[in-house]
């Protein structure tokens, strides 16, 4: 793609400027501040609404000496382009202020900006304009191919690396393995994973193994510290046998004790006591049952009466509310009747008045007396008719209101009677409620002392007391024998506990020793696994080193000047991905401006060939380079020239590089 012409109007301080390139390379000369970089800014703004530094928010307007923009100007850029297929395209964009005169105001006010778009001289919407540019090239691809600095100074290294692999192609794992027989073992453990995925698995597992190996000695020490002392156990093999013998002796003594406690009459009397206690319990239930049943019945009656009481209260409340509403309605009707009565008297007291002009309006002569009397008679008759109709209507309304009032008074009397009757019923129910409450309270008091008033229960309780005294007397004689047997039982139990404790210590020590052996075996297995992982890691690193050499050679072969370092070797022998551009072994960041420019142009040439698209290349500070590398695309070289106080364009006639 070539620029055939470029026109600027009021753009970033350039009032009017036009380049006619004839599709050739162009040198633009100018002193600092004359607007050389503005040409690149204008072209990028025309395409992508950004300047040459990829900034969207930059000042387009021409500024006055005080720094304020000049108002009322149109800011435009127009370019005639020759596309890759030989066709031509004219793009134009106009940016201007919008001034609006509000209703009632004599002056217009600034209300924003507008941008107009043109394709081949035809106005279009922004969406159509952007779509047309997108047909030519993607914005990032365009910047890559038009700005020599973009690849190395703007693009992130990971994006640079991805782009190089896209342009030059990656090296497959199979190709790498085929170059080194030692790498054939990789397929044994890679499975479905890639080299990088397996390296991450190895690194993660190594870290995990290291953590485990660090913990094992600590765990062994903890187990050793927790091992119980068994130096006092002289016969570990006979411990269980000794415990079994003592348990048999204990069982025999416990049976002997049970027989001593249960002996003869004590057992018989105890049996009698249990039977008596059961009888007492049953008597107590019977004594309470008769009161509990009656109390329950009374409580149910109370609940029923209380529900009726509250329902009646609610009914009374409803009737009182209705009565109140009827009184209010009656008062309103009485007021209306009073008003109608006053209106009737007012209408009835009206007197006939007749005023008649005795001069004929047609001829101007005085009317005859008989005509005047006739007119008066008609007026009086009409007055009497209307008065009678109004009085009759008022009387009808009054009668209707009175009938309604009488009906309401009847309702009031009926409601008042019902309320009085309901209140009497409420009082009677309240008396029933209080009586039931008193009855329940008396029954509950009797329930409390139900057994105390029962002679049979009292007799049985006395019988129980006497039987307990007999049993206690019988047991007193057996106390010494029971105490002796119990002492022997306690001694045997203590001996068993001591032997059980010794056995537990032996078992705990044996378990601890087994755990130590398990940890040592785990340590040996982890060490063996770690060694195997180290071997695998070495093979993956050897694979990556081989691939690095092959990949860098493949990529570097695509460029004349630029060389690329795609991997860094770490202190531990490993490698990490990177993307550093070099020239004759010198990193891009340490190159002079001339070398940086030519390296950027070299990269542009390779990328242009890959994308099949060679747009114009803007070269800023071109005066600093004596031998600029030719490019596939048109070059516009921006050259600082102190003698040129205005921009000067020189079209290059010899264009052998294209």
XYZ file of C-alpha atoms in Angstrom:
658
model
C 0.000 0.000 0.000
C 1.352 3.415 -0.986
C 0.420 6.985 -0.167
C -0.117 8.870 -3.448
C -0.971 12.144 -1.682
C -1.532 13.401 1.847
C -3.342 16.677 2.707
C -3.526 18.333 6.143
C -5.722 21.315 7.112
C -5.461 22.916 10.581
C -4.063 19.705 12.069
C -1.840 20.081 15.181
C -0.664 23.531 14.099
C -0.195 22.783 10.384
C -2.512 25.223 8.627
C -2.257 23.679 5.189
C 0.147 21.100 3.814
C 0.069 18.623 0.937
C 2.438 15.887 -0.224
C 2.221 14.448 -3.743
C 4.434 11.351 -3.497
C 3.682 9.860 -6.949
C 3.787 6.535 -5.032
C 7.539 6.843 -4.431
C 9.716 7.132 -1.326
C 9.714 10.631 0.122
C 12.160 12.687 2.220
C 10.494 15.350 4.361
C 12.912 17.995 5.673
C 12.176 20.417 8.489
C 13.575 22.039 11.619
C 12.499 20.813 15.043
C 8.866 21.747 15.730
C 7.913 22.258 12.078
C 5.553 19.251 12.082
C 7.427 16.279 10.601
C 6.064 13.807 13.194
C 2.663 15.437 12.733
C 2.526 13.856 9.259
C 2.752 10.368 10.810
C 0.255 11.400 13.506
C -2.181 12.661 10.856
C -1.980 9.470 8.791
C -2.505 7.207 11.840
C -5.399 9.410 13.047
C -6.976 9.200 9.594
C -6.967 5.393 9.876
C -7.327 4.568 13.573
C -8.218 7.723 15.606
C -4.784 7.579 17.316
C -1.431 9.301 16.865
C 1.838 7.615 15.869
C 2.484 6.787 19.551
C -0.824 4.880 19.753
C -2.450 7.572 21.916
C -6.170 8.182 21.420
C -6.303 11.315 23.591
C -4.080 13.864 21.850
C -4.571 17.481 20.773
C -5.682 17.788 17.157
C -6.637 21.475 17.229
C -4.278 24.297 16.293
C -3.230 26.171 19.449
C -2.766 29.892 19.916
C 0.379 31.292 21.628
C -1.434 31.258 24.992
C -2.022 27.501 24.647
C -5.767 27.800 24.019
C -7.192 26.186 20.838
C -8.433 28.340 17.972
C -12.189 27.958 17.648
C -14.317 27.659 14.535
C -11.758 25.764 12.410
C -12.193 22.550 10.464
C -9.406 20.039 11.139
C -9.051 17.563 8.305
C -6.729 14.913 6.872
C -7.131 13.409 3.401
C -5.037 10.668 1.777
C -5.092 9.090 -1.662
C -3.873 5.479 -1.387
C -2.781 2.827 -3.838
C -3.748 -0.586 -2.445
C -1.976 -3.924 -2.845
C -4.189 -4.941 -5.795
C -3.400 -1.692 -7.662
C -6.764 -0.038 -6.945
C -6.945 3.462 -5.483
C -8.807 4.671 -2.403
C -9.336 8.195 -1.074
C -9.982 8.570 2.678
C -10.863 11.819 4.423
C -11.778 12.703 8.000
C -12.995 16.118 9.242
C -13.012 17.076 12.918
C -14.777 20.304 13.958
C -16.443 22.071 16.850
C -20.224 22.043 17.320
C -21.819 25.389 18.288
C -25.512 25.565 19.203
C -27.733 28.630 19.689
C -30.260 27.950 22.431
C -33.772 29.319 22.238
C -33.906 32.901 23.484
C -30.122 33.347 23.308
C -28.436 35.720 20.888
C -25.118 33.841 20.835
C -24.203 30.228 20.076
C -22.524 28.033 22.730
C -19.878 25.336 22.300
C -21.580 21.940 22.832
C -18.967 19.402 21.662
C -17.276 18.058 18.542
C -18.296 16.185 15.422
C -16.266 13.976 13.077
C -17.275 13.427 9.446
C -16.002 10.531 7.360
C -15.558 10.270 3.566
C -14.614 7.342 1.318
C -13.771 8.322 -2.282
C -15.465 11.666 -1.626
C -18.733 10.116 -0.424
C -19.882 10.830 3.179
C -20.232 7.601 5.196
C -20.994 6.570 8.773
C -18.106 5.783 11.129
C -19.081 2.078 11.092
C -18.753 1.920 7.285
C -15.501 3.905 7.402
C -13.923 1.578 9.986
C -15.108 -1.471 8.031
C -13.390 -0.131 4.902
C -10.096 0.306 6.762
C -10.444 -3.153 8.320
C -10.594 -4.564 4.770
C -7.095 -3.156 4.179
C -5.373 -4.398 7.366
C -5.781 -5.034 11.098
C -4.635 -2.065 13.218
C -1.898 -3.944 15.101
C -0.557 -5.521 11.890
C -0.545 -2.071 10.294
C 1.419 -0.572 13.187
C 3.863 -3.494 13.089
C 4.530 -2.837 9.393
C 4.574 0.965 9.390
C 6.568 1.797 12.570
C 10.163 0.406 12.820
C 10.063 0.836 16.624
C 6.763 -0.972 17.243
C 7.961 -4.594 17.285
C 10.902 -4.041 19.683
C 9.748 -1.086 21.778
C 5.943 -1.374 22.033
C 5.044 -5.046 21.648
C 5.334 -7.205 24.807
C 8.084 -9.831 24.568
C 5.571 -12.670 24.789
C 3.620 -11.196 21.850
C 6.918 -10.771 19.935
C 7.729 -14.426 20.592
C 4.269 -15.610 19.494
C 4.549 -13.521 16.318
C 7.973 -14.962 15.421
C 6.689 -18.509 15.922
C 3.669 -17.668 13.765
C 5.860 -16.213 10.992
C 8.641 -18.785 10.996
C 6.811 -21.867 12.265
C 7.533 -23.914 15.385
C 9.725 -27.024 15.550
C 7.733 -30.171 16.366
C 8.671 -32.419 19.286
C 9.157 -35.344 16.900
C 11.719 -33.322 14.866
C 13.665 -32.484 18.032
C 13.647 -36.070 19.361
C 14.786 -37.378 15.965
C 18.025 -35.350 16.201
C 19.149 -36.894 19.543
C 18.875 -40.644 20.328
C 19.148 -39.917 24.059
C 15.771 -38.138 23.889
C 13.906 -41.243 22.662
C 13.161 -42.172 26.323
C 10.911 -39.102 26.611
C 8.028 -40.979 25.031
C 8.146 -43.514 27.919
C 6.936 -40.992 30.505
C 5.410 -38.068 28.581
C 2.093 -39.785 27.821
C -0.367 -37.199 26.498
C 1.528 -34.268 28.059
C 3.719 -31.804 26.213
C 7.328 -31.214 27.278
C 6.373 -27.996 29.041
C 3.399 -29.597 30.807
C 5.608 -32.483 31.977
C 8.283 -30.054 33.168
C 5.662 -28.306 35.287
C 4.545 -31.688 36.628
C 8.181 -32.573 37.490
C 8.810 -29.208 39.150
C 5.633 -29.487 41.199
C 6.410 -33.084 42.222
C 10.049 -32.222 43.075
C 8.859 -29.396 45.280
C 6.359 -31.721 46.921
C 9.023 -34.449 47.440
C 11.479 -31.936 48.919
C 8.853 -30.787 51.383
C 8.100 -34.415 52.325
C 11.818 -35.266 52.686
C 12.290 -32.254 54.971
C 9.363 -33.357 57.132
C 10.334 -37.073 57.501
C 13.366 -36.605 59.886
C 11.220 -34.296 62.011
C 8.444 -36.877 62.094
C 10.927 -39.647 63.029
C 12.265 -37.499 65.889
C 8.710 -36.809 67.047
C 7.920 -40.547 67.070
C 11.158 -41.317 68.954
C 10.363 -38.669 71.559
C 6.913 -40.197 72.014
C 8.207 -43.781 72.552
C 7.289 -44.927 76.099
C 9.918 -46.307 78.501
C 9.574 -50.141 78.932
C 12.841 -50.840 80.802
C 10.873 -51.842 83.923
C 9.059 -54.685 82.092
C 11.078 -57.879 82.664
C 8.661 -60.452 81.218
C 6.942 -58.923 78.173
C 6.101 -62.356 76.753
C 4.134 -63.422 79.863
C 2.103 -60.208 80.325
C -1.083 -61.387 78.638
C -1.016 -64.753 80.465
C -0.644 -62.981 83.852
C -3.568 -60.658 82.961
C -5.803 -63.628 82.022
C -5.030 -65.412 85.366
C -5.879 -62.270 87.381
C -9.144 -61.758 85.465
C -10.260 -65.318 86.355
C -9.482 -64.625 90.056
C -11.401 -61.325 89.837
C -14.445 -63.025 88.339
C -14.482 -65.617 91.148
C -14.221 -62.927 93.845
C -17.014 -60.879 92.265
C -19.316 -63.924 92.361
C -18.345 -64.498 95.991
C -19.184 -60.870 96.803
C -22.568 -61.123 95.080
C -23.426 -64.206 97.080
C -22.383 -62.491 100.322
C -24.534 -59.434 99.558
C -27.521 -61.501 98.473
C -27.321 -64.009 101.348
C -30.559 -65.656 102.806
C -33.184 -63.450 104.480
C -31.699 -60.242 103.021
C -32.590 -61.428 99.538
C -36.071 -62.474 100.625
C -36.783 -59.218 102.448
C -35.388 -57.239 99.486
C -37.780 -59.040 97.165
C -40.671 -58.188 99.507
C -39.547 -54.560 99.550
C -39.555 -54.312 95.736
C -43.073 -55.764 95.558
C -44.272 -53.335 98.256
C -42.724 -50.392 96.388
C -44.634 -51.446 93.262
C -47.892 -51.568 95.254
C -47.235 -48.098 96.704
C -46.581 -46.717 93.219
C -49.830 -48.183 91.901
C -51.796 -46.817 94.896
C -50.339 -43.371 94.317
C -51.444 -43.491 90.667
C -54.959 -44.532 91.694
C -55.230 -41.748 94.281
C -54.197 -39.108 91.765
C -56.136 -40.521 88.833
C -59.641 -39.667 90.095
C -58.680 -36.024 90.693
C -56.684 -35.703 87.432
C -59.625 -36.999 85.370
C -62.050 -34.553 86.988
C -59.568 -31.659 86.626
C -59.190 -32.432 82.913
C -62.958 -32.466 82.426
C -63.363 -29.120 84.219
C -60.531 -27.559 82.165
C -62.204 -28.628 78.931
C -65.501 -27.117 80.164
C -63.678 -23.896 81.115
C -62.075 -23.701 77.676
C -65.440 -24.119 75.969
C -67.149 -21.464 78.144
C -64.223 -19.040 77.632
C -64.458 -19.465 73.864
C -68.201 -18.676 73.998
C -67.459 -15.690 76.291
C -64.921 -14.189 73.852
C -67.183 -14.848 70.854
C -70.011 -12.980 72.641
C -67.671 -10.082 73.460
C -66.698 -9.858 69.768
C -70.377 -9.892 68.779
C -71.198 -7.081 71.267
C -68.273 -5.026 69.933
C -69.571 -5.468 66.366
C -73.120 -4.453 67.338
C -71.836 -1.374 69.220
C -69.882 -0.326 66.148
C -73.007 -0.741 63.999
C -75.034 1.276 66.554
C -72.460 4.073 66.467
C -72.610 4.152 62.641
C -76.463 4.273 62.701
C -76.400 7.238 65.138
C -73.958 9.065 62.857
C -76.134 8.333 59.806
C -79.296 9.525 61.678
C -77.570 12.773 62.699
C -76.600 13.365 59.052
C -80.215 12.792 57.871
C -81.594 15.126 60.571
C -79.234 17.840 59.360
C -80.436 17.327 55.796
C -84.126 17.522 56.913
C -83.423 20.788 58.803
C -81.793 22.197 55.682
C -84.775 21.173 53.497
C -87.237 22.674 55.994
C -85.407 26.034 55.849
C -85.330 25.807 52.065
C -89.153 25.144 51.977
C -89.919 28.226 54.128
C -87.574 30.331 52.042
C -89.362 29.268 48.824
C -92.823 29.608 50.392
C -92.124 33.198 51.548
C -91.194 34.425 48.066
C -93.643 37.160 46.745
C -94.612 37.831 43.159
C -93.049 40.915 41.646
C -93.982 42.230 38.209
C -92.060 44.830 36.276
C -93.219 45.552 32.755
C -92.166 48.346 30.365
C -95.353 50.083 29.135
C -93.700 51.312 25.892
C -93.843 49.037 22.827
C -90.333 48.158 21.701
C -91.485 47.939 18.075
C -93.381 51.190 17.533
C -92.329 53.225 20.567
C -95.957 53.990 21.615
C -97.451 53.321 25.066
C -99.045 49.905 25.452
C -102.793 49.638 26.273
C -103.743 48.861 29.882
C -105.473 45.604 28.921
C -102.212 44.335 27.372
C -100.310 45.189 30.543
C -102.893 43.348 32.708
C -102.781 40.335 30.421
C -98.959 40.167 30.651
C -99.128 40.500 34.440
C -101.656 37.674 34.716
C -99.488 35.338 32.669
C -96.377 36.169 34.759
C -98.292 35.565 38.041
C -99.561 32.196 36.844
C -96.041 31.089 35.834
C -94.646 32.291 39.197
C -97.282 30.318 41.168
C -96.728 27.197 39.038
C -92.950 27.185 39.561
C -93.309 27.932 43.297
C -95.748 25.058 43.754
C -93.464 22.627 41.887
C -90.413 23.584 44.000
C -92.361 23.288 47.284
C -93.706 19.904 46.220
C -90.194 18.655 45.316
C -88.780 19.835 48.640
C -91.643 18.166 50.521
C -91.042 14.893 48.623
C -87.340 14.907 49.509
C -88.212 15.670 53.139
C -90.711 12.783 53.335
C -88.170 10.373 51.853
C -85.494 11.467 54.351
C -87.968 11.197 57.246
C -88.886 7.639 56.221
C -85.221 6.725 56.087
C -84.636 8.347 59.512
C -87.574 6.414 61.021
C -86.149 3.143 59.674
C -82.768 3.921 61.216
C -84.369 4.759 64.585
C -86.086 1.370 64.505
C -82.707 -0.299 63.796
C -81.133 1.657 66.677
C -83.820 0.476 69.097
C -83.404 -3.147 67.945
C -79.593 -2.988 68.218
C -79.773 -1.405 71.670
C -82.088 -4.202 72.847
C -79.784 -6.893 71.421
C -76.719 -5.300 73.060
C -78.431 -5.139 76.456
C -79.477 -8.782 76.179
C -75.991 -9.816 75.075
C -74.394 -7.983 78.006
C -76.655 -9.880 80.439
C -75.646 -13.149 78.776
C -71.962 -12.084 79.003
C -72.292 -11.519 82.754
C -73.821 -14.973 83.261
C -71.023 -16.618 81.289
C -68.425 -14.664 83.290
C -69.930 -16.102 86.498
C -69.659 -19.643 85.023
C -65.995 -19.035 84.129
C -65.121 -17.897 87.650
C -66.943 -20.859 89.195
C -65.078 -23.336 86.981
C -61.758 -21.700 87.866
C -62.546 -22.030 91.591
C -63.555 -25.682 91.122
C -60.316 -26.496 89.264
C -58.237 -24.743 91.934
C -59.926 -26.790 94.688
C -59.398 -30.048 92.780
C -55.705 -29.227 92.205
C -55.299 -28.596 95.927
C -56.892 -31.986 96.699
C -54.604 -33.644 94.095
C -51.588 -32.249 95.901
C -52.541 -34.082 99.090
C -54.249 -37.093 97.460
C -51.972 -39.737 99.008
C -51.759 -38.020 102.400
C -55.491 -38.452 102.934
C -55.610 -42.118 101.834
C -55.432 -44.596 104.758
C -54.399 -47.571 102.590
C -51.475 -45.596 101.102
C -50.310 -44.459 104.564
C -50.410 -48.055 105.863
C -48.338 -49.351 102.946
C -45.781 -46.544 103.399
C -45.368 -47.462 107.101
C -44.967 -51.129 106.091
C -42.192 -50.146 103.628
C -40.359 -48.145 106.311
C -40.382 -51.115 108.724
C -39.182 -53.539 106.023
C -36.229 -51.287 105.152
C -35.222 -51.270 108.850
C -35.264 -55.074 108.931
C -33.050 -55.310 105.802
C -30.537 -52.834 107.235
C -30.259 -54.873 110.464
C -29.677 -58.086 108.518
C -27.020 -56.458 106.299
C -25.078 -55.076 109.272
C -24.023 -58.577 110.294
C -22.650 -59.251 106.739
C -20.641 -56.022 106.478
C -17.254 -57.344 107.635
C -17.302 -60.330 105.222
C -18.314 -58.094 102.301
C -15.573 -55.563 103.175
C -12.876 -58.265 103.153
C -13.981 -59.642 99.786
C -14.207 -56.097 98.343
C -10.636 -55.391 99.492
C -9.350 -58.448 97.618
C -11.309 -57.387 94.522
C -9.761 -53.878 94.633
C -6.226 -55.329 94.929
C -6.753 -57.690 91.968
C -8.274 -54.831 89.898
C -5.229 -52.610 90.630
C -2.845 -55.409 89.578
C -4.749 -55.933 86.319
C -4.660 -52.160 85.607
C -0.874 -52.077 86.148
C -0.329 -55.017 83.802
C -2.710 -53.491 81.199
C -0.744 -50.221 81.370
C 2.526 -52.102 80.855
C 0.995 -53.944 77.908
C -0.239 -50.645 76.401
C 3.266 -49.156 76.725
C 4.749 -52.171 74.934
C 2.167 -51.905 72.151
C 2.721 -48.147 71.796
C 6.502 -48.666 71.533
C 6.073 -51.417 68.949
C 3.715 -49.203 66.919
C 6.199 -46.313 67.141
C 9.058 -48.490 65.908
C 6.907 -49.683 63.007
C 6.063 -46.065 62.160
C 9.781 -45.170 62.159
C 10.480 -47.990 59.707
C 7.548 -46.844 57.536
C 8.925 -43.281 57.462
C 12.423 -44.533 56.571
C 10.971 -46.659 53.756
C 8.967 -43.658 52.554
C 12.171 -41.586 52.624
C 13.987 -44.188 50.476
C 11.116 -44.306 47.951
C 10.902 -40.513 47.745
C 14.674 -40.256 47.225
C 14.473 -42.830 44.409
C 11.513 -40.980 42.852
C 13.390 -37.667 43.129
C 16.397 -39.178 41.351
C 14.129 -40.447 38.563
C 12.541 -36.986 38.263
C 16.015 -35.438 38.020
C 16.791 -37.777 35.105
C 13.504 -36.858 33.428
C 14.140 -33.149 34.031
C 17.594 -33.456 32.474
C 16.059 -35.090 29.381
C 13.391 -32.360 29.106
C 16.065 -29.668 29.472
C 18.217 -31.383 26.856
C 15.116 -31.508 24.653
C 14.477 -27.790 25.174
C 18.156 -26.919 24.557
C 18.067 -28.886 21.311
C 14.770 -27.286 20.337
C 16.179 -23.826 21.235
C 19.073 -24.260 18.855
C 16.830 -25.556 16.067
C 14.141 -22.915 16.634
C 16.536 -19.954 16.843
C 18.378 -21.140 13.732
C 15.061 -21.492 11.875
C 13.786 -18.059 12.927
C 17.087 -16.213 12.392
C 17.336 -17.613 8.873
C 14.285 -15.532 7.943
C 16.011 -12.192 8.690
C 18.959 -10.410 7.077
C 20.192 -8.400 10.074
C 18.059 -9.196 13.122
C 18.778 -12.185 15.308
C 16.581 -13.429 18.147
C 17.332 -14.981 21.503
C 14.265 -16.988 22.544
C 15.546 -18.631 25.755
C 17.625 -17.641 28.798
C 19.858 -20.150 30.626
C 19.290 -19.949 34.376
C 21.857 -20.318 37.164
C 20.514 -23.800 38.032
C 21.018 -24.979 34.452
C 17.360 -24.650 33.504
C 16.039 -22.368 30.797
C 13.203 -19.874 30.565
C 11.398 -18.379 27.611
C 12.259 -14.852 26.465
C 12.391 -12.868 23.251
C 15.358 -10.529 22.824
C 16.351 -8.961 19.499
C 20.129 -8.717 18.815
C 22.431 -7.481 16.057
C 25.898 -8.978 15.773
C 25.543 -10.243 19.344
C 24.539 -6.845 20.805
C 21.086 -6.637 22.480
C 18.622 -4.237 20.852
C 18.543 -2.036 23.971
C 22.303 -1.361 23.607
C 22.237 -0.570 19.870
C 22.618 2.946 18.454
C 19.690 4.649 16.706
C 20.859 3.695 13.229
C 21.209 0.017 14.038
C 17.834 0.016 15.835
C 16.172 1.565 12.783
C 17.642 -0.900 10.289
C 16.839 -3.838 12.595
C 13.221 -2.569 12.759
C 13.097 -2.250 8.955
C 14.531 -5.754 8.551
C 11.770 -7.125 10.809
C 9.136 -5.129 8.874
C 10.320 -6.688 5.590
C 9.972 -10.244 6.945
C 6.570 -9.532 8.536
C 5.331 -7.815 5.342
C 6.225 -10.911 3.353
C 4.436 -13.123 5.917
C 1.243 -11.026 6.005
C 1.318 -10.295 2.273
C 0.893 -6.602 3.027
C 3.488 -3.803 2.687
C 2.124 -0.423 3.844
C 3.986 2.863 3.980
C 6.806 3.038 6.569
C 7.304 6.288 8.493
C 10.971 6.761 9.515
C 11.448 9.493 12.129
C 14.913 11.012 12.755
C 16.064 9.533 9.446
C 18.974 12.006 9.355
C 20.727 9.901 12.038
C 21.121 6.921 9.680
C 23.546 7.016 6.746
C 22.435 3.791 5.058
C 18.730 3.107 5.541
C 17.703 -0.463 4.739
C 15.227 -0.598 1.821
C 11.734 -1.911 2.586
C 9.040 -3.593 0.546
C 6.674 -0.768 1.436
C 6.949 2.918 0.566
C 9.191 4.950 2.924
C 8.447 8.450 4.222
C 11.631 9.608 5.882
C 11.323 12.470 8.371
C 14.667 14.361 8.421
C 15.707 17.128 10.843
C 17.040 20.094 8.863
C 17.842 23.320 10.733
C 17.760 25.373 7.502
C 14.206 24.320 6.648
C 11.912 26.440 8.800
C 8.957 25.065 6.844
C 8.426 21.501 5.731
C 10.122 20.651 2.433
C 9.294 17.532 0.465
C 11.706 15.686 -1.809
C 10.290 12.820 -3.887
C 12.923 10.125 -4.555
C 13.053 9.376 -8.296
C 15.362 6.349 -8.038
C 13.238 3.698 -6.322
C 15.206 0.566 -7.099
C 14.342 -1.098 -3.796
C 10.691 -1.704 -4.727
